[in-house]
């Protein structure tokens, strides 16, 4: 069994495997809790990846499930790797949830955004203006920490093998003047520049489309390089985020994205529209 580079993905993988093995053994969370001398709630949190688990407990769980030998050793080692800290832990004061960890491991990222340029493609000045707007009480240090964290997230696009990025933005994003004319022009020019990268596809959903499949709001679909790690949909909220992992939910959002990209302008038309809007701000 291969292991991903992100501790967050490793924890998610381990959680899924422990849940599968428990169910295959015909045991309940209460049965496992009695064996580990902990609460059933803790076992549930372990199996959903909401809390980590130490290698000793993993070994005890696997012995209870009848898993031995190389398979047991591999999963115990996976639990050790899942306890490592990713770069995002350095920004735990401004980053919440597991999104950064999963994004860091993703092989493909599909995104629809209705109001703002997606974070991975934001310039520093644009991001700074966004953070100042959504957190009006934040001081300068807090804003700068958030800008630095966003820049760190964007480093995945500079890897030797960056993820495939396919983003659809509403035309409103081009007209919502964030940070003033100069900041907005620089941001739009940057979008045009980034579309030259072979791994980045950017489309604009024009106003003329009217109502569309993603009218309920923005979303991100993360796909991973190892088939053992299922695709996840992320929905952002004001205070945290919601992760969807059920197969039917993944299929639904995949279909929604397909409808949106089909309704959007082609990539060349989109780039031309973005460049035209940038010139209007000159």
Rosetta silent file (secondary structure, phi, psi, omega in degrees, C-alpha in Angstrom):
SEQUENCE: XXXXXXXXXXXXXXXXXXXXXXXXXXXXXXXXXXXXXXXXXXXXXXXXXXXXXXXXXXXXXXXXXXXXXXXXXXXXXXXXXXXXXXXXXXXXXXXXXXXXXXXXXXXXXXXXXXXXXXXXXXXXXXXXXXXXXXXXXXXXXXXXXXXXXXXXXXXXXXXXXXXXXXXXXXXXXXXXXXXXXXXXXXXXXXXXXXXXXXXXXXXXXXXXXXXXXXXXXXXXXXXXXXXXXXXXXXXXXXXXXXXXXXXXXXXXXXXXXXXXXXXXXXXXXXXXXXXXXXXXXX
SCORE:     score description
SCORE:     0.000 S_00000001
   1 L     0.000  125.343  179.852    0.000    0.000    0.000 S_00000001
   2 L   -81.065  160.898  179.217    1.449    3.323   -1.039 S_00000001
   3 L  -125.074  139.143  179.147    1.301    6.407    1.160 S_00000001
   4 L   -75.946  171.662 -178.747    0.642    9.962    0.093 S_00000001
   5 L   -81.958  -21.394 -175.050    2.852   12.877    1.004 S_00000001
   6 L   -91.359  125.445  176.335    0.210   14.698    3.033 S_00000001
   7 H   -58.309  -31.952  179.198   -0.354   13.628    6.676 S_00000001
   8 H   -63.602  -43.573  179.102   -3.966   14.724    6.269 S_00000001
   9 H   -68.788  -37.358  177.547   -4.506   12.304    3.396 S_00000001
  10 H   -61.969  -43.344  179.734   -2.707    9.549    5.293 S_00000001
  11 H   -63.149  -42.452  179.440   -4.996   10.068    8.285 S_00000001
  12 H   -62.925  -40.468  179.379   -8.060    9.973    6.041 S_00000001
  13 H   -66.033  -44.738  179.464   -6.792    6.789    4.377 S_00000001
  14 H   -62.765  -43.813 -178.908   -6.050    5.127    7.711 S_00000001
  15 H   -59.167  -45.382 -179.522   -9.446    6.123    9.100 S_00000001
  16 H   -62.852  -40.649 -178.271  -11.240    4.598    6.124 S_00000001
  17 H   -70.262  -39.826  178.607   -9.251    1.363    6.363 S_00000001
  18 H   -64.895  -38.711  177.924   -9.806    0.987   10.121 S_00000001
  19 H   -65.103  -43.710 -179.227  -13.543    1.468    9.658 S_00000001
  20 H   -62.855  -42.296 -178.572  -13.618   -1.098    6.842 S_00000001
  21 H   -68.235  -38.051  177.867  -11.664   -3.647    8.875 S_00000001
  22 H   -62.990  -46.093 -178.975  -13.881   -3.197   11.939 S_00000001
  23 H   -64.625  -37.928  178.961  -17.028   -3.730    9.890 S_00000001
  24 H   -65.318  -29.433  179.443  -15.492   -6.773    8.179 S_00000001
  25 L   -82.899   -4.204  178.699  -14.774   -8.222   11.631 S_00000001
  26 L    72.445   29.680 -177.853  -18.426   -7.743   12.605 S_00000001
  27 L  -109.163  155.473  176.172  -17.585   -5.425   15.503 S_00000001
  28 L  -100.562  167.791  175.893  -19.206   -2.207   16.713 S_00000001
  29 H   -61.320  -33.220  178.439  -17.524    0.984   17.867 S_00000001
  30 H   -65.715  -38.539  177.965  -18.580   -0.001   21.392 S_00000001
  31 H   -61.964  -44.729 -179.014  -16.748   -3.327   21.049 S_00000001
  32 H   -67.832  -39.951  179.662  -13.554   -1.555   19.992 S_00000001
  33 H   -60.369  -39.992  178.330  -13.927    1.078   22.708 S_00000001
  34 H   -64.470  -36.523  179.815  -14.101   -1.671   25.335 S_00000001
  35 H   -70.126  -38.892 -178.455  -10.924   -3.237   23.969 S_00000001
  36 H   -87.528   -9.560 -175.941   -9.043    0.076   23.930 S_00000001
  37 L    60.005   50.470  176.276  -10.602    1.268   27.208 S_00000001
  38 L  -139.287 -173.958 -179.732  -11.839    4.495   25.660 S_00000001
  39 L   -86.209  154.494  175.742  -15.182    5.935   24.564 S_00000001
  40 H   -64.307  -30.046  178.607  -17.111    4.821   21.493 S_00000001
  41 H   -62.810  -38.024  178.885  -17.136    8.478   20.461 S_00000001
  42 H   -65.441  -42.408  178.508  -13.335    8.436   20.248 S_00000001
  43 H   -61.186  -41.217  178.510  -13.403    5.363   18.018 S_00000001
  44 H   -62.609  -41.670  179.491  -15.932    7.118   15.786 S_00000001
  45 H   -65.499  -36.974  177.407  -13.712   10.219   15.562 S_00000001
  46 H   -63.377  -43.294 -175.847  -10.738    8.030   14.625 S_00000001
  47 H   -75.165  -13.977  175.342  -12.745    6.315   11.886 S_00000001
  48 L  -103.950    1.897  177.450  -13.877    9.623   10.416 S_00000001
  49 L    76.320   11.137 -178.570  -10.382   11.136   10.530 S_00000001
  50 L   -80.127  -16.481  176.620  -11.416   13.884   12.923 S_00000001
  51 L  -140.912  151.901  179.618   -8.797   12.842   15.449 S_00000001
  52 L   -79.140  171.593  179.303   -5.442   11.143   15.193 S_00000001
  53 L  -141.667  136.018 -177.417   -4.572    7.743   16.611 S_00000001
  54 L   -80.052  156.432 -176.742   -1.267    6.585   18.006 S_00000001
  55 H   -56.758  -34.607 -179.913    0.528    3.520   16.566 S_00000001
  56 H   -62.667  -45.069  178.928   -0.014    1.477   19.743 S_00000001
  57 H   -65.910  -36.863  177.548   -3.791    1.836   19.535 S_00000001
  58 H   -61.683  -43.953  179.475   -3.707    1.026   15.822 S_00000001
  59 H   -62.837  -41.051  178.644   -1.818   -2.194   16.541 S_00000001
  60 H   -63.703  -40.924  179.005   -4.309   -3.116   19.276 S_00000001
  61 H   -64.119  -43.248 -177.841   -7.228   -2.448   16.930 S_00000001
  62 H   -67.151  -36.207  176.270   -5.692   -4.513   14.150 S_00000001
  63 H   -63.659  -39.413  177.324   -5.031   -7.436   16.490 S_00000001
  64 H   -63.661  -33.548 -178.713   -8.695   -7.292   17.494 S_00000001
  65 H   -85.568   -3.047  179.958   -9.651   -7.365   13.789 S_00000001
  66 L    79.590   22.898  179.565   -7.389  -10.329   13.095 S_00000001
  67 L   -97.094  123.160 -175.367   -4.970   -8.358   10.926 S_00000001
  68 L  -134.126 -179.686  172.733   -1.375   -9.545   11.295 S_00000001
  69 H    64.182 -143.062 -175.182    2.007   -9.639    9.583 S_00000001
  70 H   -60.975  -36.600 -179.433    3.001   -7.243    6.822 S_00000001
  71 H   -63.319  -42.970  177.582   -0.489   -5.790    6.555 S_00000001
  72 H   -63.833  -44.865 -178.719   -0.479   -4.848   10.221 S_00000001
  73 H   -61.772  -39.011 -179.033    3.027   -3.385    9.981 S_00000001
  74 H   -64.840  -41.260 -178.664    2.059   -1.291    6.949 S_00000001
  75 H   -73.080  -34.962  175.828   -0.966    0.229    8.686 S_00000001
  76 H   -64.808  -41.029  177.199    0.969    0.919   11.890 S_00000001
  77 H   -65.191  -37.729  176.785    3.615    2.699    9.816 S_00000001
  78 H   -61.153  -38.214  179.007    0.860    4.649    8.067 S_00000001
  79 H   -65.667  -34.570  176.921   -0.386    5.796   11.478 S_00000001
  80 H   -66.130  -44.119 -179.302    3.115    7.080   12.309 S_00000001
  81 H   -67.317  -31.684  179.792    3.278    9.041    9.060 S_00000001
  82 H   -68.988  -18.203 -179.363   -0.222   10.407    9.643 S_00000001
  83 L   -89.922   -4.383  176.485    1.010   11.999   12.890 S_00000001
  84 L   -68.794  160.875 -179.133    3.654   14.070   11.112 S_00000001
  85 L  -102.967  131.272  175.343    3.041   17.777   10.728 S_00000001
  86 L   -84.858  172.462 -178.323    2.528   19.379    7.326 S_00000001
  87 H   -58.591  -29.738 -175.363    3.610   22.921    6.435 S_00000001
  88 H   -67.007  -18.257  176.941    0.096   24.188    7.235 S_00000001
  89 H   -65.601  -23.413  176.020    0.620   23.517   10.942 S_00000001
  90 H   -69.889  -14.880  179.970    2.904   26.556   10.926 S_00000001
  91 H  -117.862   29.288 -176.872   -0.209   28.572   10.056 S_00000001
  92 L   -63.052  -17.675  178.471   -2.624   26.906   12.474 S_00000001
  93 L   -76.369  -18.015 -177.918   -3.513   30.352   13.827 S_00000001
  94 L  -127.165   -9.851  177.037   -5.026   31.366   10.479 S_00000001
  95 L  -111.981  132.645  178.651   -5.799   28.065    8.731 S_00000001
  96 L  -122.153  153.650  176.034   -8.585   25.821    9.974 S_00000001
  97 L    78.207 -176.362 -173.902   -9.665   22.353    8.986 S_00000001
  98 L   -99.535    5.214 -172.282   -7.997   19.760    6.797 S_00000001
  99 H   -59.463  -46.314 -178.023   -8.469   21.469    3.433 S_00000001
 100 H   -59.355  -38.346  179.801   -4.877   22.652    3.003 S_00000001
 101 H   -66.958  -39.686  178.515   -3.589   19.163    3.719 S_00000001
 102 H   -73.549  -39.139  177.740   -5.863   17.532    1.158 S_00000001
 103 H   -60.477  -37.718 -178.055   -5.252   20.265   -1.415 S_00000001
 104 H   -64.513  -24.813 -177.848   -1.498   19.721   -1.026 S_00000001
 105 H   -99.363  -12.853 -172.284   -1.881   16.071   -2.085 S_00000001
 106 E   -62.189  141.969  174.312   -4.491   16.532   -4.815 S_00000001
 107 E   -94.948  -24.566  176.999   -3.712   15.477   -8.379 S_00000001
 108 E  -141.004  142.544  179.474   -6.718   17.338   -9.754 S_00000001
 109 E  -134.264  115.325  175.050   -8.670   20.351   -8.520 S_00000001
 110 E  -110.661  134.258 -170.755  -11.961   21.370  -10.094 S_00000001
 111 E  -144.748  139.693  168.651  -13.515   24.552   -8.795 S_00000001
 112 E  -119.833  129.826  179.936  -16.471   26.859   -9.397 S_00000001
 113 E  -130.952  130.996 -174.287  -16.297   30.342   -7.866 S_00000001
 114 L  -100.972  -24.008 -171.628  -19.049   32.931   -8.101 S_00000001
 115 L  -116.905  -36.092 -172.917  -17.713   35.976   -6.252 S_00000001
 116 L  -132.064  159.952  171.728  -13.924   35.997   -6.036 S_00000001
 117 L   -61.850  133.585  178.146  -10.853   34.734   -7.855 S_00000001
 118 L   -55.244  143.760 -174.281  -10.057   31.238   -6.466 S_00000001
 119 H   -53.461  -37.451 -177.944   -7.417   31.351   -3.746 S_00000001
 120 H   -65.826  -17.759 -177.702   -4.812   29.389   -5.706 S_00000001
 121 H  -116.008   15.761  179.548   -4.806   32.086   -8.396 S_00000001
 122 L   -84.804  140.711  170.586   -4.970   35.214   -6.237 S_00000001
 123 L   -76.222  165.069 -179.487   -2.192   37.803   -6.221 S_00000001
 124 H   -63.280  -42.964 -178.698   -0.917   38.933   -2.838 S_00000001
 125 H   -67.105  -37.499  177.201   -2.535   42.371   -3.097 S_00000001
 126 H   -64.797  -47.988  179.207   -5.862   40.877   -4.165 S_00000001
 127 H   -60.232  -41.683  179.375   -5.757   38.347   -1.305 S_00000001
 128 H   -60.202  -42.037  179.322   -4.823   41.116    1.136 S_00000001
 129 H   -66.758  -38.049  178.001   -7.831   43.155    0.041 S_00000001
 130 H   -63.372  -48.000 -178.132  -10.116   40.141    0.391 S_00000001
 131 H   -63.647  -37.853  178.081   -8.928   39.383    3.921 S_00000001
 132 H   -65.200  -33.582 -178.871   -9.330   43.004    4.977 S_00000001
 133 H   -75.377  -44.051 -175.645  -12.893   42.977    3.655 S_00000001
 134 H   -82.297  -15.842  177.757  -14.034   39.679    5.189 S_00000001
 135 L  -130.159   70.575 -174.492  -12.229   40.319    8.497 S_00000001
 136 L   -61.117  -21.142 -179.407  -12.712   44.054    9.140 S_00000001
 137 L   -94.404   -2.634 -178.579  -11.501   43.778   12.750 S_00000001
 138 L   -71.754  141.211  177.627   -8.277   41.933   11.896 S_00000001
 139 L   -84.524  174.982 -176.000   -5.027   43.786   12.507 S_00000001
 140 H   -60.016  -41.980 -179.038   -2.218   44.069    9.971 S_00000001
 141 H   -61.375  -41.524  179.988   -0.238   41.144   11.384 S_00000001
 142 H   -64.321  -44.520  179.583   -3.230   38.828   11.132 S_00000001
 143 H   -61.073  -44.777 -178.544   -3.924   39.861    7.541 S_00000001
 144 H   -66.154  -33.644  176.030   -0.290   39.369    6.555 S_00000001
 145 H   -63.818  -39.497 -179.539   -0.248   35.911    8.158 S_00000001
 146 H   -69.243  -37.648  176.806   -3.260   34.952    6.067 S_00000001
 147 H   -64.218  -42.467  179.684   -1.629   36.290    2.904 S_00000001
 148 H   -64.123  -40.132  178.771    1.523   34.279    3.685 S_00000001
 149 H   -64.725  -39.571  178.512   -0.548   31.130    4.271 S_00000001
 150 H   -65.620  -40.110  177.940   -2.324   31.609    0.944 S_00000001
 151 H   -63.834  -37.221  178.192    1.000   32.038   -0.815 S_00000001
 152 H   -65.001  -38.931  176.036    2.209   28.828    0.808 S_00000001
 153 H   -59.660  -40.949 -175.673   -0.870   27.040   -0.510 S_00000001
 154 H   -67.597  -13.759 -178.463   -0.106   28.278   -4.009 S_00000001
 155 H   -63.231  -17.364  178.167    3.310   26.594   -3.947 S_00000001
 156 H   -64.978  -22.452  179.109    1.650   23.379   -5.156 S_00000001
 157 H   -78.742   -8.937 -178.845    1.443   25.026   -8.585 S_00000001
 158 H  -102.733    3.579 -179.950    5.241   25.337   -8.634 S_00000001
 159 L   -70.561  162.733  176.044    5.933   21.634   -8.108 S_00000001
 160 L   -61.616  -35.542  177.022    7.598   19.479  -10.749 S_00000001
 161 L  -124.451   79.535 -177.649    4.277   17.672  -11.090 S_00000001
 162 L   -72.309  160.171  178.419    1.608   20.240  -10.189 S_00000001
 163 L   -69.178  156.389  172.903   -2.057   19.292   -9.920 S_00000001
 164 E   -77.943  120.267 -176.146   -4.387   19.666  -12.870 S_00000001
 165 E  -110.058  121.104  177.824   -6.364   22.835  -12.160 S_00000001
 166 E  -128.624  109.304 -173.704   -9.705   23.385  -13.891 S_00000001
 167 E  -123.391  137.130  174.051  -11.558   26.438  -12.675 S_00000001
 168 E  -116.528  124.383  178.552  -14.772   28.088  -13.765 S_00000001
 169 E  -117.322  143.811  176.340  -15.423   31.613  -12.500 S_00000001
 170 E   -69.514  149.168  178.453  -18.572   33.650  -12.869 S_00000001
 171 L   -58.588  -25.274  178.370  -18.258   36.787  -14.982 S_00000001
 172 H   -57.699  -31.037  179.606  -19.137   38.731  -11.823 S_00000001
 173 H   -59.342  -34.899 -177.869  -15.620   37.950  -10.540 S_00000001
 174 H   -73.633  -22.309 -175.798  -14.176   40.116  -13.329 S_00000001
 175 H  -104.647  -14.682  177.592  -16.353   43.082  -12.398 S_00000001
 176 L   -76.914  103.947 -171.294  -16.211   42.910   -8.610 S_00000001
 177 L   -78.008   99.861 -179.949  -13.516   45.507   -8.031 S_00000001
 178 L   -96.433  118.277  176.129  -11.397   44.157   -5.188 S_00000001
 179 L    80.492    6.328  179.566   -8.729   46.543   -3.892 S_00000001
 180 L    96.006  173.191 -174.267   -9.226   49.209   -6.550 S_00000001
 181 H   -59.016  -46.822 -174.905   -8.369   49.489  -10.244 S_00000001
 182 H   -65.048  -45.866  179.317   -4.638   48.804   -9.964 S_00000001
 183 H   -62.669  -41.903 -177.375   -4.997   45.725   -7.749 S_00000001
 184 H   -68.877  -40.307  178.657   -7.792   44.379   -9.935 S_00000001
 185 H   -63.729  -43.624  178.612   -5.900   44.969  -13.176 S_00000001
 186 H   -61.408  -39.798  179.588   -2.840   43.217  -11.791 S_00000001
 187 H   -65.003  -44.391 -179.326   -5.020   40.298  -10.711 S_00000001
 188 H   -67.102  -39.322  175.717   -6.652   39.922  -14.108 S_00000001
 189 H   -60.829  -37.841  179.770   -3.302   40.150  -15.882 S_00000001
 190 H   -66.453  -38.395  176.733   -2.043   37.426  -13.557 S_00000001
 191 H   -60.571  -44.219  178.393   -4.978   35.184  -14.485 S_00000001
 192 H   -60.600  -43.593 -179.976   -4.112   35.593  -18.163 S_00000001
 193 H   -61.642  -43.772 -175.863   -0.476   34.779  -17.402 S_00000001
 194 H   -69.687  -26.689  179.733   -1.351   31.651  -15.401 S_00000001
 195 L   -68.442  -10.980  175.848   -3.563   30.228  -18.144 S_00000001
 196 L   -75.221  -15.430  178.465   -0.399   29.729  -20.196 S_00000001
 197 L   -71.644  134.331 -176.011    0.521   26.910  -17.804 S_00000001
 198 L   -65.041  -19.509 -178.094   -0.335   23.522  -19.349 S_00000001
 199 L   -94.887    3.340 -175.958   -1.938   22.256  -16.140 S_00000001
 200 E  -117.937  124.018  174.172   -4.345   25.205  -15.740 S_00000001
 201 E  -116.942  128.776 -179.716   -7.713   25.566  -17.462 S_00000001
 202 E  -131.244  126.200  178.784   -9.765   28.687  -16.725 S_00000001
 203 E  -125.781  151.146  178.234  -13.240   29.401  -18.049 S_00000001
 204 E  -110.991  129.524  175.347  -15.641   32.283  -17.494 S_00000001
 205 E   -90.655  108.783 -172.829  -19.347   31.676  -17.040 S_00000001
 206 L   -74.207  156.537  178.669  -20.955   34.703  -18.751 S_00000001
 207 H   -55.518  -35.522 -175.318  -23.906   36.681  -17.429 S_00000001
 208 H   -61.595  -16.676  179.471  -25.892   35.705  -20.507 S_00000001
 209 H   -66.251  -30.867 -177.625  -26.166   32.099  -19.306 S_00000001
 210 L    74.397 -143.002  178.130  -28.665   33.156  -16.661 S_00000001
 211 L   -63.657  144.865 -176.328  -29.600   30.493  -14.123 S_00000001
 212 L  -146.626  174.240 -172.373  -27.164   27.562  -14.136 S_00000001
 213 L   -63.229  -27.555 -177.128  -26.378   24.243  -12.463 S_00000001
 214 L  -103.174   23.284 -177.572  -24.069   25.760   -9.810 S_00000001
 215 L   -61.945  -18.867  179.583  -26.388   28.613   -8.819 S_00000001
 216 L   -71.294  -19.022  177.091  -26.470   27.237   -5.260 S_00000001
 217 L   141.071  171.982 -176.520  -22.879   28.349   -4.688 S_00000001
 218 L   -71.290  159.930  178.002  -19.141   27.665   -5.102 S_00000001
 219 E  -160.975  162.969  176.885  -17.434   24.327   -4.512 S_00000001
 220 E  -130.714  134.776  176.417  -14.119   22.522   -4.950 S_00000001
 221 E  -113.780  119.223 -178.257  -13.659   18.911   -6.073 S_00000001
 222 E  -106.479  124.347  175.615  -10.340   17.332   -5.042 S_00000001
 223 E  -112.193  146.595 -173.179   -9.089   14.191   -6.771 S_00000001
 224 E  -116.666  155.366 -174.250   -6.073   12.225   -5.539 S_00000001
 225 L   -68.740  -28.417 -178.900   -3.316   10.289   -7.319 S_00000001
 226 L   -98.509  125.617 -179.332   -3.913    7.002   -5.490 S_00000001
 227 L   -57.139  -20.840 -179.521   -7.263    5.285   -6.217 S_00000001
 228 L   -70.189  -18.286  179.482   -7.424    4.218   -2.570 S_00000001
 229 L   -99.984  105.129 -176.041   -8.051    7.878   -1.653 S_00000001
 230 L   -68.713  153.079  176.433  -11.587    8.772   -2.783 S_00000001
 231 L   -59.824  148.766  178.341  -12.481   12.132   -4.290 S_00000001
 232 E  -133.223  144.233  174.576  -13.822   14.750   -1.875 S_00000001
 233 E  -105.206  134.843  179.976  -15.987   17.848   -2.379 S_00000001
 234 E  -117.318  129.275  176.122  -15.284   20.901   -0.238 S_00000001
 235 E  -116.139  121.107 -177.389  -17.834   23.621    0.486 S_00000001
 236 E   -81.213  145.409  175.266  -16.459   26.754    2.153 S_00000001
 237 L  -130.467  176.103 -177.929  -18.343   28.544    4.939 S_00000001
 238 L   -64.315  -33.272 -174.041  -17.764   31.708    6.942 S_00000001
 239 L  -114.327  -19.344 -179.104  -16.213   29.884    9.895 S_00000001
 240 L  -157.321 -130.828  179.597  -15.052   26.492    8.612 S_00000001
 241 E  -164.597  160.825 -179.727  -15.889   24.119    5.774 S_00000001
 242 E  -119.428  132.033  179.905  -17.994   21.109    4.853 S_00000001
 243 E  -110.077  129.415  178.435  -16.550   17.940    3.312 S_00000001
 244 E  -112.624  128.199 -175.180  -18.685   15.620    1.199 S_00000001
 245 L  -131.200   -5.999  179.808  -17.403   12.095    0.548 S_00000001
 246 L   -67.522  139.152 -178.341  -20.420    9.920   -0.236 S_00000001
 247 H   -51.462  -41.745 -178.366  -20.237    8.486   -3.788 S_00000001
 248 H   -67.585  -32.241  177.400  -23.625    9.950   -4.735 S_00000001
 249 H   -69.855  -41.948  178.685  -22.533   13.410   -3.541 S_00000001
 250 H   -62.616  -44.384  179.538  -19.302   13.200   -5.537 S_00000001
 251 H   -62.119  -40.918 -178.472  -21.200   12.135   -8.658 S_00000001
 252 H   -62.088  -49.589 -178.438  -23.692   14.975   -8.225 S_00000001
 253 H   -69.141  -31.065  174.623  -21.039   17.694   -7.951 S_00000001
 254 H   -63.338  -40.598  177.936  -19.079   16.162  -10.805 S_00000001
 255 H   -66.762  -41.641  178.252  -22.192   16.419  -12.958 S_00000001
 256 H   -60.356  -44.436  179.977  -22.802   20.005  -11.826 S_00000001
 257 H   -63.071  -41.047  178.853  -19.238   20.946  -12.747 S_00000001
 258 H   -60.923  -40.246  178.739  -19.613   19.331  -16.166 S_00000001
 259 H   -66.498  -41.300 -178.343  -22.769   21.343  -16.804 S_00000001
 260 H   -66.706  -45.239 -178.591  -21.135   24.587  -15.685 S_00000001
 261 H   -67.954  -29.579  177.410  -18.006   24.162  -17.792 S_00000001
 262 H   -70.174  -32.392 -179.641  -20.171   23.246  -20.794 S_00000001
 263 H   -81.479  -20.369 -176.430  -22.166   26.461  -20.328 S_00000001
 264 L   -77.029  164.946  174.360  -19.043   28.604  -19.839 S_00000001
 265 L   -65.140  153.668  174.493  -17.007   30.283  -22.551 S_00000001
 266 L   -63.936  167.123 -175.700  -14.171   28.254  -24.048 S_00000001
 267 H   -61.592  -42.914 -178.915  -10.697   28.802  -22.636 S_00000001
 268 H   -66.181  -43.590  177.380   -9.532   31.086  -25.446 S_00000001
 269 H   -63.102  -38.378 -179.655  -12.697   33.186  -25.294 S_00000001
 270 H   -64.210  -46.350  179.374  -12.397   33.333  -21.523 S_00000001
 271 H   -62.071  -40.370  179.111   -8.806   34.552  -21.620 S_00000001
 272 H   -63.423  -39.233  179.248   -9.758   37.177  -24.212 S_00000001
 273 H   -67.470  -41.423  178.927  -12.596   38.414  -21.985 S_00000001
 274 H   -63.825  -44.363  179.604  -10.328   38.602  -18.940 S_00000001
 275 H   -63.754  -38.528  179.198   -7.676   40.512  -20.913 S_00000001
 276 H   -64.954  -41.384  178.685  -10.328   42.894  -22.257 S_00000001
 277 H   -65.842  -35.802  178.404  -11.596   43.597  -18.753 S_00000001
 278 H   -64.134  -40.532  178.795   -8.040   44.265  -17.577 S_00000001
 279 H   -63.841  -34.649  178.289   -7.586   46.855  -20.348 S_00000001
 280 H   -62.248  -24.136 -178.271  -10.764   48.611  -19.229 S_00000001
 281 L   -92.113   -0.978 -177.920   -9.085   49.196  -15.867 S_00000001
 282 L   -74.912    0.000    0.000   -5.954   50.745  -17.388 S_00000001
